[in-house]
């Protein structure tokens, strides 16, 4: 059975410039290839940031609309995928901020120290829990809940760096931040998640 192919290969299979020229020329085949290459990736990132199917779909629509409108402004200083991640992250952040959903302050996640220099609330020893309990539906649900409580600017960094697996430099470029800002936000997000999940898993060690 023959399969339909496009004259534009994916970014990894052919020159990025060829696909870009097709997009800038308004070639429908180039946009079909872009859709095939990136729709699932954009939706996945959008969902991980919004934690909501309808919101993720809205972000996807906004992203492709922005790509259509702004592709002429892309100068190729970064990879096409990085630019698309930036557009997606910004679209998701704008949506989250417009929703004004409740998020938690990260200040409570920072360790408090006693006069003798010891940590007031040491990290719970939940690393010894059986794997099946760590990976249970309830536990994974708690992880999702904790990520959803992160403020948008911290959630974006955490999702791109620790979930999507991008490098610190890639995250900085995608979000328009300095590397030091990414590291700071990531550190705060990790501390917060460790605190929230630690509180939950601590109860599991006693049951």
mmCIF file of C-alpha atoms in Angstrom:
data_model
loop_
_atom_site.group_PDB
_atom_site.id
_atom_site.type_symbol
_atom_site.label_atom_id
_atom_site.label_comp_id
_atom_site.label_asym_id
_atom_site.label_seq_id
_atom_site.Cartn_x
_atom_site.Cartn_y
_atom_site.Cartn_z
ATOM 1 C CA UNK A 1 0.000 0.000 0.000
ATOM 2 C CA UNK A 2 1.447 3.349 -0.972
ATOM 3 C CA UNK A 3 1.443 6.210 1.496
ATOM 4 C CA UNK A 4 1.087 9.882 0.788
ATOM 5 C CA UNK A 5 4.317 11.814 1.017
ATOM 6 C CA UNK A 6 4.969 15.514 1.088
ATOM 7 C CA UNK A 7 7.720 17.326 -0.817
ATOM 8 C CA UNK A 8 8.930 18.643 2.521
ATOM 9 C CA UNK A 9 10.635 16.206 4.862
ATOM 10 C CA UNK A 10 10.619 16.605 8.613
ATOM 11 C CA UNK A 11 13.197 18.931 10.139
ATOM 12 C CA UNK A 12 15.460 15.991 10.930
ATOM 13 C CA UNK A 13 15.084 14.438 7.485
ATOM 14 C CA UNK A 14 15.684 17.483 5.285
ATOM 15 C CA UNK A 15 16.972 21.041 5.259
ATOM 16 C CA UNK A 16 15.033 23.292 7.592
ATOM 17 C CA UNK A 17 15.328 26.112 5.095
ATOM 18 C CA UNK A 18 13.376 24.179 2.467
ATOM 19 C CA UNK A 19 10.428 23.712 4.800
ATOM 20 C CA UNK A 20 10.641 27.313 5.963
ATOM 21 C CA UNK A 21 10.593 28.618 2.421
ATOM 22 C CA UNK A 22 7.497 26.551 1.743
ATOM 23 C CA UNK A 23 5.804 27.869 4.880
ATOM 24 C CA UNK A 24 6.698 31.464 4.073
ATOM 25 C CA UNK A 25 5.430 30.985 0.529
ATOM 26 C CA UNK A 26 2.108 29.756 1.881
ATOM 27 C CA UNK A 27 2.531 26.304 0.348
ATOM 28 C CA UNK A 28 -0.252 24.048 1.636
ATOM 29 C CA UNK A 29 1.980 20.966 1.452
ATOM 30 C CA UNK A 30 4.485 22.620 3.780
ATOM 31 C CA UNK A 31 1.739 23.376 6.287
ATOM 32 C CA UNK A 32 0.477 19.800 6.047
ATOM 33 C CA UNK A 33 3.981 18.585 6.833
ATOM 34 C CA UNK A 34 4.276 21.028 9.719
ATOM 35 C CA UNK A 35 0.980 19.741 11.077
ATOM 36 C CA UNK A 36 2.103 16.127 10.746
ATOM 37 C CA UNK A 37 5.428 16.821 12.454
ATOM 38 C CA UNK A 38 4.317 19.051 15.305
ATOM 39 C CA UNK A 39 0.619 18.752 16.121
ATOM 40 C CA UNK A 40 1.058 15.948 18.660
ATOM 41 C CA UNK A 41 4.135 17.584 20.197
ATOM 42 C CA UNK A 42 2.361 20.916 20.569
ATOM 43 C CA UNK A 43 -0.701 19.287 22.110
ATOM 44 C CA UNK A 44 1.428 17.279 24.554
ATOM 45 C CA UNK A 45 3.289 20.363 25.749
ATOM 46 C CA UNK A 46 0.079 22.404 25.917
ATOM 47 C CA UNK A 47 -1.666 19.730 27.975
ATOM 48 C CA UNK A 48 1.234 19.339 30.364
ATOM 49 C CA UNK A 49 1.138 23.066 31.006
ATOM 50 C CA UNK A 50 -2.638 23.537 31.194
ATOM 51 C CA UNK A 51 -3.618 20.075 32.548
ATOM 52 C CA UNK A 52 -6.889 20.414 30.661
ATOM 53 C CA UNK A 53 -7.985 18.876 27.341
ATOM 54 C CA UNK A 54 -10.087 21.821 26.178
ATOM 55 C CA UNK A 55 -7.414 24.354 27.127
ATOM 56 C CA UNK A 56 -4.750 22.296 25.366
ATOM 57 C CA UNK A 57 -6.848 22.183 22.193
ATOM 58 C CA UNK A 58 -7.300 25.944 22.377
ATOM 59 C CA UNK A 59 -3.557 26.412 22.720
ATOM 60 C CA UNK A 60 -2.911 24.177 19.697
ATOM 61 C CA UNK A 61 -5.301 26.230 17.572
ATOM 62 C CA UNK A 62 -3.702 29.471 18.730
ATOM 63 C CA UNK A 63 -0.209 28.158 18.045
ATOM 64 C CA UNK A 64 -0.893 27.151 14.456
ATOM 65 C CA UNK A 65 -2.685 30.447 13.871
ATOM 66 C CA UNK A 66 0.348 32.331 15.200
ATOM 67 C CA UNK A 67 2.714 30.241 13.106
ATOM 68 C CA UNK A 68 0.654 31.081 10.020
ATOM 69 C CA UNK A 69 0.685 34.783 10.873
ATOM 70 C CA UNK A 70 4.250 35.104 12.161
ATOM 71 C CA UNK A 71 6.299 32.649 10.113
ATOM 72 C CA UNK A 72 7.702 35.576 8.112
ATOM 73 C CA UNK A 73 9.232 36.956 11.321
ATOM 74 C CA UNK A 74 11.199 33.751 11.956
ATOM 75 C CA UNK A 75 14.789 34.500 10.966
ATOM 76 C CA UNK A 76 16.295 31.099 11.647
ATOM 77 C CA UNK A 77 18.455 32.211 14.580
ATOM 78 C CA UNK A 78 17.183 29.160 16.455
ATOM 79 C CA UNK A 79 15.817 25.842 15.270
ATOM 80 C CA UNK A 80 12.248 25.718 14.027
ATOM 81 C CA UNK A 81 11.319 23.369 16.868
ATOM 82 C CA UNK A 82 12.683 25.797 19.478
ATOM 83 C CA UNK A 83 10.687 28.631 17.936
ATOM 84 C CA UNK A 84 7.535 26.502 17.974
ATOM 85 C CA UNK A 85 8.160 25.574 21.617
ATOM 86 C CA UNK A 86 8.449 29.284 22.385
ATOM 87 C CA UNK A 87 5.177 30.072 20.621
ATOM 88 C CA UNK A 88 3.468 27.155 22.394
ATOM 89 C CA UNK A 89 4.820 28.050 25.826
ATOM 90 C CA UNK A 90 3.791 31.678 25.451
ATOM 91 C CA UNK A 91 0.311 30.719 24.246
ATOM 92 C CA UNK A 92 -0.157 28.366 27.195
ATOM 93 C CA UNK A 93 1.166 30.938 29.670
ATOM 94 C CA UNK A 94 -1.199 33.604 28.351
ATOM 95 C CA UNK A 95 -4.132 31.224 28.661
ATOM 96 C CA UNK A 96 -3.194 30.193 32.198
ATOM 97 C CA UNK A 97 -2.811 33.790 33.317
ATOM 98 C CA UNK A 98 -6.176 34.698 31.824
ATOM 99 C CA UNK A 99 -7.812 31.840 33.728
ATOM 100 C CA UNK A 100 -6.363 33.094 37.034
ATOM 101 C CA UNK A 101 -6.527 29.639 38.571
ATOM 102 C CA UNK A 102 -5.436 29.212 42.160
ATOM 103 C CA UNK A 103 -1.782 28.366 42.561
ATOM 104 C CA UNK A 104 0.361 27.903 45.644
ATOM 105 C CA UNK A 105 3.072 30.161 46.968
ATOM 106 C CA UNK A 106 6.489 28.538 46.732
ATOM 107 C CA UNK A 107 7.799 30.210 49.869
ATOM 108 C CA UNK A 108 6.546 27.437 52.150
ATOM 109 C CA UNK A 109 8.581 24.923 50.174
ATOM 110 C CA UNK A 110 11.912 26.359 51.267
ATOM 111 C CA UNK A 111 13.524 24.593 54.225
ATOM 112 C CA UNK A 112 13.404 26.277 57.620
ATOM 113 C CA UNK A 113 16.439 26.046 59.876
ATOM 114 C CA UNK A 114 16.708 25.791 63.644
ATOM 115 C CA UNK A 115 19.174 27.858 65.681
ATOM 116 C CA UNK A 116 21.644 24.972 65.646
ATOM 117 C CA UNK A 117 21.630 24.966 61.843
ATOM 118 C CA UNK A 118 19.623 21.774 61.409
ATOM 119 C CA UNK A 119 16.618 21.660 59.119
ATOM 120 C CA UNK A 120 13.372 22.031 61.054
ATOM 121 C CA UNK A 121 11.431 19.638 58.821
ATOM 122 C CA UNK A 122 13.817 17.062 57.327
ATOM 123 C CA UNK A 123 12.815 15.384 54.103
ATOM 124 C CA UNK A 124 10.634 12.321 54.739
ATOM 125 C CA UNK A 125 12.170 8.965 53.964
ATOM 126 C CA UNK A 126 9.648 7.917 51.332
ATOM 127 C CA UNK A 127 12.291 6.698 48.915
ATOM 128 C CA UNK A 128 11.909 3.217 50.431
ATOM 129 C CA UNK A 129 8.281 2.862 49.395
ATOM 130 C CA UNK A 130 7.577 -0.095 47.095
ATOM 131 C CA UNK A 131 7.645 0.882 43.426
ATOM 132 C CA UNK A 132 4.042 -0.183 42.893
ATOM 133 C CA UNK A 133 2.921 2.357 45.498
ATOM 134 C CA UNK A 134 5.052 5.114 44.014
ATOM 135 C CA UNK A 135 3.552 4.415 40.577
ATOM 136 C CA UNK A 136 -0.022 3.847 41.710
ATOM 137 C CA UNK A 137 -2.825 5.821 40.089
ATOM 138 C CA UNK A 138 -3.297 7.718 43.335
ATOM 139 C CA UNK A 139 0.378 8.640 43.563
ATOM 140 C CA UNK A 140 0.574 9.724 39.928
ATOM 141 C CA UNK A 141 -2.572 11.748 40.466
ATOM 142 C CA UNK A 142 -0.872 13.534 43.348
ATOM 143 C CA UNK A 143 2.046 14.371 41.054
ATOM 144 C CA UNK A 144 -0.349 15.833 38.475
ATOM 145 C CA UNK A 145 -2.130 17.816 41.177
ATOM 146 C CA UNK A 146 1.145 19.200 42.490
ATOM 147 C CA UNK A 147 2.325 20.280 39.038
ATOM 148 C CA UNK A 148 -1.056 21.913 38.405
ATOM 149 C CA UNK A 149 -0.602 24.019 41.554
ATOM 150 C CA UNK A 150 2.645 25.530 40.307
ATOM 151 C CA UNK A 151 2.394 29.131 39.146
ATOM 152 C CA UNK A 152 2.488 29.283 35.308
ATOM 153 C CA UNK A 153 6.015 30.695 35.046
ATOM 154 C CA UNK A 154 7.391 27.898 37.249
ATOM 155 C CA UNK A 155 5.273 25.214 35.633
ATOM 156 C CA UNK A 156 6.545 26.174 32.172
ATOM 157 C CA UNK A 157 10.171 25.786 33.229
ATOM 158 C CA UNK A 158 9.529 22.510 35.057
ATOM 159 C CA UNK A 159 7.568 20.967 32.177
ATOM 160 C CA UNK A 160 10.081 21.951 29.505
ATOM 161 C CA UNK A 161 13.148 20.962 31.534
ATOM 162 C CA UNK A 162 12.106 17.939 33.599
ATOM 163 C CA UNK A 163 9.167 16.547 31.634
ATOM 164 C CA UNK A 164 10.050 17.354 28.025
ATOM 165 C CA UNK A 165 13.750 16.818 28.722
ATOM 166 C CA UNK A 166 15.058 19.988 27.123
ATOM 167 C CA UNK A 167 18.393 21.405 28.198
ATOM 168 C CA UNK A 168 18.559 24.470 30.424
ATOM 169 C CA UNK A 169 19.798 26.501 27.468
ATOM 170 C CA UNK A 170 16.930 25.308 25.270
ATOM 171 C CA UNK A 171 14.383 26.194 27.943
ATOM 172 C CA UNK A 172 15.925 29.642 28.330
ATOM 173 C CA UNK A 173 15.707 30.231 24.594
ATOM 174 C CA UNK A 174 12.160 28.905 24.345
ATOM 175 C CA UNK A 175 10.899 31.103 27.201
ATOM 176 C CA UNK A 176 13.031 34.151 26.498
ATOM 177 C CA UNK A 177 14.769 33.892 29.874
ATOM 178 C CA UNK A 178 18.358 33.926 31.015
ATOM 179 C CA UNK A 179 19.940 30.603 31.928
ATOM 180 C CA UNK A 180 20.263 31.761 35.538
ATOM 181 C CA UNK A 181 16.542 32.619 35.659
ATOM 182 C CA UNK A 182 15.660 29.155 34.367
ATOM 183 C CA UNK A 183 17.887 27.519 36.981
ATOM 184 C CA UNK A 184 16.348 29.613 39.753
ATOM 185 C CA UNK A 185 12.756 28.873 38.738
ATOM 186 C CA UNK A 186 13.511 25.190 38.237
ATOM 187 C CA UNK A 187 15.112 24.962 41.680
ATOM 188 C CA UNK A 188 12.081 26.606 43.291
ATOM 189 C CA UNK A 189 9.657 24.372 41.385
ATOM 190 C CA UNK A 190 11.536 21.231 42.404
ATOM 191 C CA UNK A 191 11.611 22.310 46.052
ATOM 192 C CA UNK A 192 7.882 22.948 45.989
ATOM 193 C CA UNK A 193 7.078 19.598 44.376
ATOM 194 C CA UNK A 194 9.386 17.776 46.771
ATOM 195 C CA UNK A 195 7.593 19.395 49.692
ATOM 196 C CA UNK A 196 4.068 18.652 48.442
ATOM 197 C CA UNK A 197 4.857 15.106 47.393
ATOM 198 C CA UNK A 198 6.896 14.540 50.537
ATOM 199 C CA UNK A 199 3.886 15.402 52.679
ATOM 200 C CA UNK A 200 1.800 12.865 50.763
ATOM 201 C CA UNK A 201 4.331 10.046 50.657
ATOM 202 C CA UNK A 202 5.179 10.528 54.326
ATOM 203 C CA UNK A 203 1.661 9.366 55.156
ATOM 204 C CA UNK A 204 2.196 6.320 52.946
ATOM 205 C CA UNK A 205 5.183 5.149 54.965
ATOM 206 C CA UNK A 206 2.988 4.804 58.040
ATOM 207 C CA UNK A 207 0.121 2.907 56.387
#
